[in-house]
């Protein structure tokens, strides 16, 4: 039976309320973790509400020889916050001949948090010559500040082999290292290849290199597509362009979407520049509530500028519980009148 016929039958059973029959058909239609079938299975189980029954049905199908059902089982287990069980299901899928090495690595890295085991699977995927392995392994290593050179080398190899997504990831890595001029062509290459997710970082890099017109255009496109981080990046762009008042609403939007913890501090500083003292203090306090480590010294300076040094002591005591730069701590002591200037 053709796969599309299986899906059509599954949808009819779903519409009729026969969730078990629908799920069984979707499991037969599953061909890989990137299929739309995966999302349909999750939506079906969510509407069905009988999680235990769904897990049992999927397990029975897997044990009966449908190795792809192990992938569906893993997907569901991840949603249920059972990542180790998901890894076990993926290992069963692999034994059944399914190509899940990179998926297993990602679950171990992102869900389990076991980077050592994850790296074993990334290396296995490389040995298996999986075409996505160079990019995925490079992206994994880019999260380790001590292995950025390795990450860049892997991503460059991936680009050389035609992986345009790797160009975007290489551009992100270089942008994080503030190598903006070098990052720019890789990000533009990724965008030209259709990877719209790079719009935000591309706009940030263009902004940093002075290409303000291009930055604004790309960041507005990112806003229109509701890409994560777009409001925060566009607010930065507006401030750099002298449009501080317009930037306020985008920082507020970033806060509403919980995009960037630094949005509270940046908004506090912006209100301070606009001499909006009450709004500035409210945002400083919110930044402190969210334990933005960059906010403590800035808020202490704000208080000192207004002759309210008596409040800095409590702020200092809270800051000392965090991993804040010792120089910032010492400066806060000085502002609070608790320390002495260097050399005294």
XYZ file of C-alpha atoms in Angstrom:
344
model
C 0.000 0.000 0.000
C 1.409 3.426 -0.989
C 2.509 5.664 1.828
C 0.094 8.461 0.884
C -2.798 5.972 0.980
C -1.731 4.918 4.473
C -1.772 8.541 5.592
C -5.155 9.161 4.002
C -6.590 6.119 5.773
C -5.003 7.239 9.041
C -6.631 10.659 8.707
C -10.041 9.092 8.111
C -9.727 6.929 11.214
C -8.548 9.961 13.198
C -11.556 11.999 12.046
C -13.809 9.119 13.092
C -12.264 9.056 16.556
C -10.550 5.695 16.096
C -7.175 6.878 17.401
C -5.609 3.448 17.826
C -6.271 2.447 14.227
C -5.065 5.830 13.004
C -1.826 5.576 14.983
C -1.154 2.057 13.676
C -1.454 3.333 10.100
C 0.772 6.343 10.734
C 3.430 4.028 12.146
C 3.414 2.057 8.911
C 3.714 5.318 6.940
C 6.683 6.589 8.965
C 9.819 6.642 6.842
C 12.144 8.891 8.827
C 12.430 11.396 11.660
C 12.035 14.397 9.340
C 8.706 13.270 7.938
C 5.540 15.272 8.475
C 4.173 11.975 9.741
C 6.154 12.508 12.941
C 4.278 15.711 13.733
C 0.965 14.097 12.880
C 1.671 11.253 15.299
C 2.446 13.699 18.111
C -0.714 15.705 17.359
C -2.772 12.519 17.250
C -1.470 11.275 20.592
C -2.042 14.705 22.122
C -5.675 14.748 20.972
C -6.170 11.118 21.986
C -4.877 11.831 25.496
C -4.259 8.148 26.220
C -0.476 8.320 26.541
C -0.021 4.877 28.077
C -2.151 3.241 25.378
C -0.203 5.054 22.662
C 3.131 4.007 24.124
C 1.979 0.400 24.335
C 0.711 0.375 20.752
C 3.936 1.890 19.424
C 6.071 -0.513 21.472
C 4.155 -3.532 20.192
C 4.571 -2.352 16.588
C 8.291 -1.847 17.116
C 8.825 -5.220 18.732
C 6.886 -6.855 15.907
C 9.557 -5.725 13.459
C 8.644 -2.147 12.519
C 11.991 -0.533 13.287
C 10.616 2.851 12.274
C 8.161 2.608 15.158
C 11.126 2.881 17.508
C 11.735 6.339 16.045
C 8.122 7.324 16.716
C 8.515 5.913 20.217
C 11.662 7.992 20.742
C 9.906 11.132 19.518
C 7.072 10.613 21.983
C 9.432 9.797 24.853
C 11.301 13.051 24.241
C 8.020 14.932 24.487
C 7.362 13.134 27.780
C 10.773 14.262 29.097
C 12.174 10.721 29.130
C 15.330 11.261 27.047
C 17.277 8.219 28.265
C 14.363 5.994 27.277
C 14.312 7.789 23.931
C 17.996 6.982 23.425
C 17.283 3.315 24.149
C 14.492 3.349 21.549
C 16.785 4.950 18.979
C 19.438 2.328 19.645
C 16.803 -0.310 18.908
C 15.908 1.525 15.700
C 19.576 1.477 14.695
C 19.738 -2.266 15.283
C 16.767 -2.513 12.942
C 18.717 -0.767 10.194
C 17.428 2.777 10.657
C 19.783 5.738 10.134
C 19.435 7.425 13.523
C 23.053 7.955 14.587
C 22.940 11.749 14.376
C 19.516 11.881 16.004
C 20.842 9.805 18.905
C 23.805 12.158 19.230
C 21.513 15.194 19.314
C 19.264 13.681 21.991
C 22.278 12.846 24.130
C 23.686 16.348 23.701
C 20.519 18.426 23.982
C 18.123 16.363 26.080
C 20.327 14.166 28.274
C 23.231 16.600 28.539
C 25.816 13.834 28.157
C 28.330 15.398 25.786
C 30.813 12.529 26.098
C 28.331 9.934 24.834
C 27.005 12.395 22.280
C 30.458 12.855 20.801
C 30.839 9.095 20.426
C 27.771 9.103 18.188
C 28.883 12.146 16.217
C 32.186 10.392 15.518
C 30.305 7.238 14.546
C 28.227 9.269 12.077
C 31.441 10.636 10.572
C 32.807 7.120 10.209
C 29.549 6.097 8.529
C 30.059 9.018 6.093
C 26.681 10.486 6.939
C 26.432 13.605 4.716
C 25.141 15.742 7.590
C 27.737 14.591 10.106
C 30.356 17.283 9.473
C 27.856 20.095 9.973
C 26.148 18.553 13.009
C 29.392 17.594 14.724
C 30.868 21.023 13.979
C 27.803 22.721 15.438
C 28.057 20.511 18.522
C 31.726 21.433 19.043
C 30.980 25.137 18.509
C 29.236 25.125 21.893
C 32.586 24.393 23.577
C 34.748 27.522 23.751
C 37.894 25.404 23.959
C 37.181 23.558 20.706
C 36.149 26.334 18.362
C 39.048 25.696 15.976
C 37.966 22.058 15.604
C 34.386 23.166 15.055
C 35.365 25.677 12.367
C 37.494 23.096 10.575
C 34.602 20.616 10.441
C 32.177 23.270 9.220
C 34.587 24.392 6.504
C 34.897 20.783 5.320
C 31.115 20.553 5.254
C 30.866 23.719 3.162
C 33.495 22.368 0.786
C 31.266 19.321 0.317
C 28.296 21.503 -0.583
C 26.517 21.767 2.785
C 25.029 25.273 2.677
C 23.608 24.971 6.203
C 27.187 24.592 7.438
C 28.003 27.967 5.867
C 25.411 29.543 8.126
C 26.718 27.739 11.192
C 30.288 28.759 10.354
C 29.111 32.343 10.039
C 27.407 32.138 13.442
C 30.564 30.749 15.048
C 32.691 33.556 13.601
C 30.116 36.167 14.595
C 30.158 34.882 18.184
C 33.925 35.381 18.130
C 33.373 38.924 16.799
C 35.126 38.018 13.541
C 32.474 39.967 11.703
C 34.199 40.622 8.389
C 35.030 36.929 8.040
C 31.534 35.850 9.103
C 29.717 38.019 6.566
C 30.304 36.065 3.314
C 29.386 32.741 4.956
C 26.124 34.124 6.297
C 25.253 35.659 2.951
C 26.057 32.363 1.231
C 23.685 30.556 3.579
C 20.936 33.113 2.978
C 21.381 32.881 -0.792
C 20.935 29.122 -0.438
C 17.570 29.685 1.258
C 18.463 29.341 4.942
C 16.292 32.161 6.264
C 17.190 31.367 9.879
C 20.453 33.308 9.452
C 18.648 36.612 8.905
C 19.025 37.756 12.517
C 22.730 37.035 12.886
C 23.363 38.383 9.386
C 21.669 41.630 10.347
C 23.709 41.800 13.546
C 26.953 41.275 11.647
C 26.039 43.831 8.986
C 25.202 46.268 11.769
C 28.586 45.631 13.395
C 30.425 46.193 10.105
C 28.601 49.443 9.360
C 26.364 48.090 6.598
C 23.373 49.763 8.249
C 20.984 49.768 5.285
C 21.455 46.051 4.641
C 21.226 45.308 8.378
C 17.919 47.124 8.688
C 16.473 45.372 5.650
C 17.456 41.909 6.815
C 16.327 42.507 10.384
C 12.944 43.780 9.184
C 12.611 40.599 7.132
C 13.453 38.608 10.272
C 10.759 40.509 12.178
C 8.200 39.787 9.455
C 9.064 36.091 9.660
C 8.967 36.191 13.481
C 12.431 34.701 13.837
C 13.749 34.297 17.396
C 15.940 37.193 18.512
C 14.736 39.565 15.803
C 13.244 42.178 18.135
C 16.365 42.376 20.304
C 18.693 42.626 17.306
C 16.524 45.268 15.638
C 16.422 47.306 18.849
C 20.231 47.312 18.925
C 20.240 48.403 15.283
C 17.816 51.251 16.009
C 19.884 52.496 18.936
C 23.015 52.486 16.789
C 21.082 54.489 14.212
C 19.930 57.062 16.771
C 16.285 55.914 16.923
C 16.251 55.298 20.677
C 12.548 55.919 21.224
C 11.583 53.448 18.487
C 13.964 50.885 19.991
C 12.008 50.847 23.268
C 9.059 48.959 21.779
C 11.330 46.318 20.259
C 13.156 45.745 23.529
C 9.751 45.392 25.182
C 8.718 42.899 22.494
C 11.933 40.941 23.103
C 11.081 40.827 26.808
C 7.554 39.658 26.002
C 8.924 36.813 23.893
C 11.629 36.019 26.489
C 14.195 36.299 23.683
C 17.177 37.764 25.488
C 17.865 38.330 29.185
C 19.987 41.405 28.376
C 16.873 43.144 27.039
C 16.013 44.309 30.573
C 19.414 45.925 31.088
C 19.537 47.430 27.612
C 16.084 48.888 28.128
C 17.114 50.276 31.517
C 20.138 51.974 29.955
C 17.988 53.325 27.143
C 15.429 54.790 29.571
C 18.318 56.318 31.513
C 19.653 57.945 28.340
C 16.145 59.295 27.723
C 16.073 60.578 31.336
C 13.088 58.377 32.120
C 14.277 57.554 35.624
C 11.322 55.544 36.961
C 11.161 53.330 33.892
C 14.932 52.868 34.034
C 14.888 51.742 37.660
C 12.028 49.313 37.048
C 13.958 47.663 34.229
C 17.159 47.558 36.303
C 15.271 45.753 39.039
C 13.820 43.318 36.512
C 17.319 42.651 35.155
C 18.465 41.891 38.706
C 15.426 39.648 39.275
C 16.553 37.671 36.212
C 20.130 37.568 37.556
C 21.649 39.324 34.574
C 25.219 39.513 35.851
C 25.964 42.559 33.707
C 23.201 44.519 35.447
C 24.551 44.650 38.994
C 27.335 47.178 38.493
C 25.220 49.259 36.129
C 22.375 49.427 38.648
C 24.823 50.258 41.443
C 26.152 53.162 39.362
C 22.578 54.302 38.692
C 21.876 54.338 42.432
C 25.135 56.108 43.228
C 24.423 58.796 40.626
C 21.184 59.508 42.483
C 22.754 59.609 45.920
C 21.147 56.366 47.058
C 24.292 54.485 48.032
C 22.585 52.957 51.063
C 20.802 50.541 48.728
C 23.987 49.347 47.060
C 25.062 47.199 50.039
C 22.137 44.797 49.623
C 22.737 44.708 45.878
C 26.392 43.910 46.496
C 25.534 41.078 48.872
C 23.320 39.521 46.197
C 25.961 39.993 43.496
C 28.576 38.204 45.576
C 26.484 35.022 45.430
C 26.937 34.959 41.647
C 29.921 34.440 39.373
C 30.424 38.136 38.701
C 33.714 39.671 37.581
C 35.788 40.471 40.725
C 36.593 43.901 39.314
C 32.859 44.661 39.115
C 32.445 43.512 42.712
C 35.293 45.767 43.842
C 33.820 48.731 42.001
C 30.442 48.082 43.617
C 32.161 48.077 47.014
C 33.653 51.454 46.217
C 30.272 52.824 45.105
C 28.696 51.530 48.313
C 31.393 53.179 50.396
C 32.458 49.775 51.743
C 35.782 49.571 49.936
C 38.716 51.844 49.321
C 40.039 53.067 46.001
C 42.999 51.089 44.660
C 46.360 52.234 46.097
C 44.901 53.855 49.183
